[in-house]
GROMACS .gro file of C-alpha atoms in nm:
model
  252
    1MET     CA    1   6.274  -8.836   3.499
    2ILE     CA    2   6.489  -8.531   3.580
    3VAL     CA    3   6.589  -8.549   3.947
    4ARG     CA    4   6.792  -8.227   3.959
    5ALA     CA    5   6.825  -7.921   3.735
    6VAL     CA    6   6.992  -7.583   3.756
    7VAL     CA    7   6.933  -7.262   3.561
    8GLU     CA    8   7.252  -7.056   3.534
    9GLY     CA    9   7.382  -7.236   3.838
   10ARG     CA   10   7.067  -7.200   4.049
   11ALA     CA   11   6.879  -7.513   4.154
   12VAL     CA   12   6.515  -7.516   4.041
   13ASP     CA   13   6.214  -7.682   4.202
   14ALA     CA   14   5.995  -7.972   4.089
   15ASP     CA   15   5.761  -7.751   3.885
   16ALA     CA   16   6.052  -7.613   3.686
   17ARG     CA   17   6.185  -7.966   3.631
   18PHE     CA   18   5.839  -8.065   3.511
   19ALA     CA   19   5.840  -7.781   3.257
   20LEU     CA   20   6.181  -7.888   3.129
   21GLU     CA   21   6.083  -8.251   3.094
   22ALA     CA   22   5.725  -8.233   2.967
   23ARG     CA   23   5.797  -8.162   2.599
   24TYR     CA   24   5.592  -8.430   2.422
   25GLY     CA   25   5.235  -8.322   2.364
   26HIS     CA   26   5.002  -8.077   2.193
   27PHE     CA   27   4.832  -7.747   2.263
   28THR     CA   28   4.583  -7.487   2.153
   29ALA     CA   29   4.610  -7.108   2.168
   30MET     CA   30   4.316  -6.877   2.217
   31GLN     CA   31   4.256  -6.510   2.264
   32VAL     CA   32   4.035  -6.428   2.560
   33ARG     CA   33   3.833  -6.108   2.585
   34GLY     CA   34   3.599  -6.047   2.875
   35ARG     CA   35   3.656  -6.411   2.980
   36ARG     CA   36   3.522  -6.529   2.645
   37THR     CA   37   3.691  -6.681   2.343
   38ARG     CA   38   3.596  -6.749   1.983
   39GLY     CA   39   3.545  -7.107   1.866
   40LEU     CA   40   3.570  -7.276   2.205
   41ALA     CA   41   3.414  -7.596   2.069
   42LEU     CA   42   3.673  -7.606   1.790
   43HIS     CA   43   3.957  -7.569   2.042
   44LEU     CA   44   3.821  -7.855   2.251
   45GLU     CA   45   3.756  -8.077   1.948
   46ARG     CA   46   4.111  -8.032   1.822
   47LEU     CA   47   4.258  -8.100   2.166
   48ALA     CA   48   4.044  -8.414   2.197
   49ALA     CA   49   4.149  -8.549   1.857
   50ALA     CA   50   4.518  -8.484   1.922
   51ASN     CA   51   4.495  -8.639   2.267
   52LEU     CA   52   4.346  -8.957   2.128
   53GLU     CA   53   4.612  -8.979   1.857
   54LEU     CA   54   4.916  -8.901   2.074
   55PHE     CA   55   4.816  -9.062   2.402
   56GLY     CA   56   4.534  -9.300   2.314
   57THR     CA   57   4.314  -9.146   2.583
   58ARG     CA   58   4.004  -8.928   2.590
   59LEU     CA   59   4.050  -8.563   2.677
   60ASP     CA   60   3.929  -8.448   3.017
   61THR     CA   61   3.738  -8.144   2.892
   62ALA     CA   62   3.641  -8.043   3.244
   63ALA     CA   63   4.009  -8.032   3.342
   64VAL     CA   64   4.086  -7.815   3.039
   65LEU     CA   65   3.816  -7.560   3.122
   66ALA     CA   66   3.906  -7.565   3.490
   67SER     CA   67   4.269  -7.495   3.400
   68VAL     CA   68   4.170  -7.202   3.179
   69ARG     CA   69   3.959  -7.053   3.457
   70ALA     CA   70   4.238  -7.113   3.708
   71VAL     CA   71   4.504  -6.942   3.499
   72LEU     CA   72   4.276  -6.642   3.442
   73GLY     CA   73   4.209  -6.624   3.816
   74ASP     CA   74   3.974  -6.356   3.940
   75ASP     CA   75   4.162  -6.065   3.787
   76LEU     CA   76   4.234  -6.148   3.422
   77ARG     CA   77   3.954  -6.080   3.174
   78ASP     CA   78   4.167  -6.033   2.861
   79ALA     CA   79   4.462  -6.260   2.784
   80GLY     CA   80   4.635  -6.485   2.537
   81VAL     CA   81   4.578  -6.832   2.681
   82ARG     CA   82   4.748  -7.156   2.584
   83VAL     CA   83   4.636  -7.498   2.696
   84TYR     CA   84   4.898  -7.772   2.671
   85VAL     CA   85   4.848  -8.144   2.719
   86VAL     CA   86   5.195  -8.287   2.782
   87GLU     CA   87   5.333  -8.619   2.898
   88HIS     CA   88   5.508  -8.653   3.232
   89ASP     CA   89   5.560  -8.962   3.447
   90GLY     CA   90   5.395  -9.169   3.175
   91ARG     CA   91   5.064  -8.983   3.158
   92PRO     CA   92   4.924  -8.662   3.006
   93HIS     CA   93   4.888  -8.349   3.217
   94VAL     CA   94   4.691  -8.030   3.139
   95VAL     CA   95   4.891  -7.709   3.168
   96ALA     CA   96   4.750  -7.361   3.101
   97THR     CA   97   4.938  -7.034   3.060
   98ALA     CA   98   4.821  -6.674   3.032
   99ALA     CA   99   5.004  -6.389   2.859
  100PRO     CA  100   4.907  -6.037   2.755
  101PRO     CA  101   4.641  -6.040   2.481
  102THR     CA  102   4.751  -6.011   2.118
  103GLU     CA  103   4.554  -5.798   1.873
  104VAL     CA  104   4.538  -5.872   1.504
  105ALA     CA  105   4.774  -5.673   1.281
  106THR     CA  106   4.636  -5.349   1.137
  107ARG     CA  107   4.840  -5.347   0.815
  108PRO     CA  108   4.866  -5.604   0.533
  109ARG     CA  109   5.129  -5.869   0.594
  110ARG     CA  110   5.451  -5.914   0.400
  111ILE     CA  111   5.527  -6.285   0.367
  112THR     CA  112   5.806  -6.500   0.229
  113ALA     CA  113   5.787  -6.854   0.095
  114VAL     CA  114   6.001  -7.111   0.279
  115THR     CA  115   6.043  -7.471   0.173
  116PHE     CA  116   5.938  -7.663   0.483
  117GLN     CA  117   5.672  -7.917   0.577
  118ARG     CA  118   5.587  -7.994   0.938
  119TYR     CA  119   5.583  -8.348   1.075
  120LEU     CA  120   5.225  -8.446   1.167
  121PRO     CA  121   5.102  -8.105   1.046
  122HIS     CA  122   4.743  -8.169   1.160
  123ILE     CA  123   4.860  -8.165   1.524
  124LYS     CA  124   4.950  -7.842   1.701
  125LYS     CA  125   5.261  -7.983   1.868
  126ALA     CA  126   5.396  -7.855   2.197
  127ALA     CA  127   5.753  -7.813   2.071
  128GLY     CA  128   5.776  -7.574   1.776
  129PHE     CA  129   6.146  -7.498   1.725
  130ALA     CA  130   6.142  -7.518   1.346
  131GLN     CA  131   5.855  -7.272   1.298
  132ALA     CA  132   5.996  -7.032   1.556
  133HIS     CA  133   6.334  -7.039   1.383
  134ILE     CA  134   6.177  -6.982   1.040
  135ARG     CA  135   5.987  -6.677   1.164
  136ARG     CA  136   6.288  -6.537   1.350
  137ALA     CA  137   6.494  -6.566   1.032
  138ALA     CA  138   6.225  -6.395   0.824
  139GLU     CA  139   6.162  -6.096   1.053
  140PRO     CA  140   6.502  -5.922   1.009
  141LEU     CA  141   6.441  -5.935   0.633
  142GLY     CA  142   6.121  -5.736   0.675
  143PHE     CA  143   5.871  -6.022   0.657
  144ASP     CA  144   5.583  -6.070   0.900
  145GLU     CA  145   5.516  -6.437   0.837
  146ALA     CA  146   5.655  -6.735   0.648
  147LEU     CA  147   5.457  -6.935   0.396
  148LEU     CA  148   5.540  -7.305   0.424
  149THR     CA  149   5.567  -7.478   0.086
  150THR     CA  150   5.694  -7.789  -0.085
  151GLY     CA  151   6.002  -7.771  -0.305
  152ASP     CA  152   5.791  -7.692  -0.612
  153GLY     CA  153   5.600  -7.412  -0.440
  154LEU     CA  154   5.285  -7.597  -0.329
  155ILE     CA  155   5.141  -7.403  -0.033
  156SER     CA  156   5.036  -7.577   0.287
  157GLU     CA  157   5.004  -7.306   0.556
  158GLY     CA  158   5.182  -7.024   0.732
  159ALA     CA  159   5.428  -7.083   1.013
  160ILE     CA  160   5.160  -6.991   1.269
  161THR     CA  161   4.863  -6.920   1.040
  162ASN     CA  162   4.630  -7.069   0.783
  163VAL     CA  163   4.625  -6.919   0.434
  164GLY     CA  164   4.309  -6.851   0.235
  165CYS     CA  165   4.242  -6.692  -0.104
  166PHE     CA  166   3.940  -6.544  -0.279
  167SER     CA  167   3.884  -6.581  -0.651
  168GLY     CA  168   3.562  -6.461  -0.815
  169GLY     CA  169   3.370  -6.480  -0.487
  170ARG     CA  170   3.495  -6.832  -0.410
  171LEU     CA  171   3.700  -6.901  -0.096
  172LEU     CA  172   3.995  -7.129  -0.166
  173TRP     CA  173   4.202  -7.322   0.087
  174PRO     CA  174   4.522  -7.514   0.012
  175ASP     CA  175   4.467  -7.881  -0.062
  176ALA     CA  176   4.771  -7.993   0.135
  177PRO     CA  177   4.859  -8.134   0.478
  178MET     CA  178   4.811  -7.858   0.735
  179LEU     CA  179   4.684  -7.768   1.077
  180HIS     CA  180   4.310  -7.705   1.065
  181GLY     CA  181   4.312  -7.385   1.266
  182THR     CA  182   4.020  -7.265   1.474
  183ALA     CA  183   3.992  -6.938   1.279
  184MET     CA  184   3.988  -7.140   0.956
  185GLY     CA  185   3.713  -7.355   1.104
  186LEU     CA  186   3.507  -7.045   1.183
  187LEU     CA  187   3.556  -6.900   0.834
  188GLU     CA  188   3.439  -7.226   0.681
  189GLY     CA  189   3.096  -7.118   0.804
  190MET     CA  190   3.096  -6.819   0.570
  191ALA     CA  191   2.813  -6.842   0.317
  192VAL     CA  192   3.028  -6.838   0.004
  193PRO     CA  193   3.136  -7.123  -0.227
  194GLN     CA  194   3.445  -7.287  -0.080
  195GLU     CA  195   3.685  -7.554  -0.196
  196ARG     CA  196   4.029  -7.697  -0.137
  197ARG     CA  197   4.263  -7.705  -0.430
  198PRO     CA  198   4.640  -7.719  -0.486
  199LEU     CA  199   4.771  -7.362  -0.454
  200ARG     CA  200   5.119  -7.246  -0.546
  201VAL     CA  201   5.305  -6.929  -0.463
  202ALA     CA  202   5.299  -6.832  -0.831
  203ASP     CA  203   4.915  -6.838  -0.819
  204LEU     CA  204   4.881  -6.573  -0.548
  205PRO     CA  205   4.908  -6.256  -0.762
  206GLY     CA  206   4.607  -6.374  -0.963
  207PHE     CA  207   4.366  -6.386  -0.669
  208ASP     CA  208   4.132  -6.106  -0.555
  209LEU     CA  209   4.248  -6.142  -0.196
  210VAL     CA  210   4.499  -6.350  -0.002
  211PHE     CA  211   4.469  -6.354   0.377
  212LEU     CA  212   4.612  -6.514   0.690
  213CYS     CA  213   4.410  -6.625   0.989
  214ASN     CA  214   4.473  -6.762   1.336
  215SER     CA  215   4.344  -6.700   1.687
  216HIS     CA  216   4.464  -6.338   1.662
  217GLY     CA  217   4.217  -6.272   1.379
  218VAL     CA  218   4.215  -6.223   1.003
  219VAL     CA  219   4.458  -6.002   0.809
  220PRO     CA  220   4.519  -5.951   0.434
  221VAL     CA  221   4.851  -6.028   0.266
  222GLY     CA  222   4.999  -5.731   0.081
  223GLU     CA  223   5.294  -5.901  -0.086
  224VAL     CA  224   5.483  -6.228  -0.111
  225ASP     CA  225   5.860  -6.207  -0.159
  226GLY     CA  226   5.827  -5.851  -0.286
  227VAL     CA  227   5.547  -5.925  -0.535
  228PRO     CA  228   5.237  -5.709  -0.464
  229LEU     CA  229   4.906  -5.890  -0.420
  230ARG     CA  230   4.556  -5.762  -0.490
  231GLN     CA  231   4.340  -5.662  -0.196
  232ASP     CA  232   3.984  -5.633  -0.321
  233ALA     CA  233   3.822  -5.391  -0.076
  234GLY     CA  234   3.471  -5.536  -0.097
  235THR     CA  235   3.587  -5.893  -0.048
  236LEU     CA  236   3.806  -5.795   0.247
  237ALA     CA  237   3.519  -5.603   0.408
  238ARG     CA  238   3.285  -5.902   0.381
  239LEU     CA  239   3.549  -6.136   0.520
  240LEU     CA  240   3.626  -5.915   0.819
  241ALA     CA  241   3.258  -5.846   0.885
  242PHE     CA  242   3.185  -6.218   0.902
  243TYR     CA  243   3.475  -6.290   1.135
  244ASP     CA  244   3.403  -5.991   1.358
  245ALA     CA  245   3.042  -6.107   1.394
  246THR     CA  246   3.152  -6.449   1.523
  247PRO     CA  247   3.022  -6.486   1.880
  248TRP     CA  248   3.254  -6.517   2.177
  249ASP     CA  249   3.192  -6.822   2.396
  250PRO     CA  250   3.193  -6.786   2.777
  251LEU     CA  251   3.466  -6.961   2.973
  252ASP     CA  252   3.296  -6.935   3.313
   0.00000   0.00000   0.00000
């Protein structure tokens, strides 16, 4: 346990020491509009599964929802909310944060392939240095997102997104270890044939549409490492229409 800490020479209180020490855990990120969020059940299910795996305990769902309501207060209706479950003093604690809301990008994304595989990729871990560094390195080069791959180009996911592809009306997901994102979970309800298969970077130019999805929304990919990708207008319209029609679940 940290008993004393300073930030640039200034002593900080117990809450700040808690934030510095509580690094082991998991989280979920949601966009809130009008005190509602998409896929609330998926957020809670993923938190519950990670909690059982990391801590061996059941998730206190009531504490999660109470924390979300508390961080929104009486004045915030739109926000980007994160719920962390982190270990401190030998037990998990629920921590919620609120930030300005993030809207989905309005232009196709430029992505770059990076050889990297996350440890325990199915868990949205509280500490994400590697992914943050990868994205920070890609942005000055003109890329919006990094595509995480194996050494031979097998795609798993984006740094903070899931990757999907359409081919002949079929929705394809990478057959690789990845985080099962909430937006991905919602899109799996789309009434089109779907399958998981090994996907490589070299395959992408042959698809009708490649897209990224996360809690911000769904956005097409325009190019990967300078190679243009197809963006079938009809397929994109159907994809966006389905996602936009997804109901928002109340948090109150």
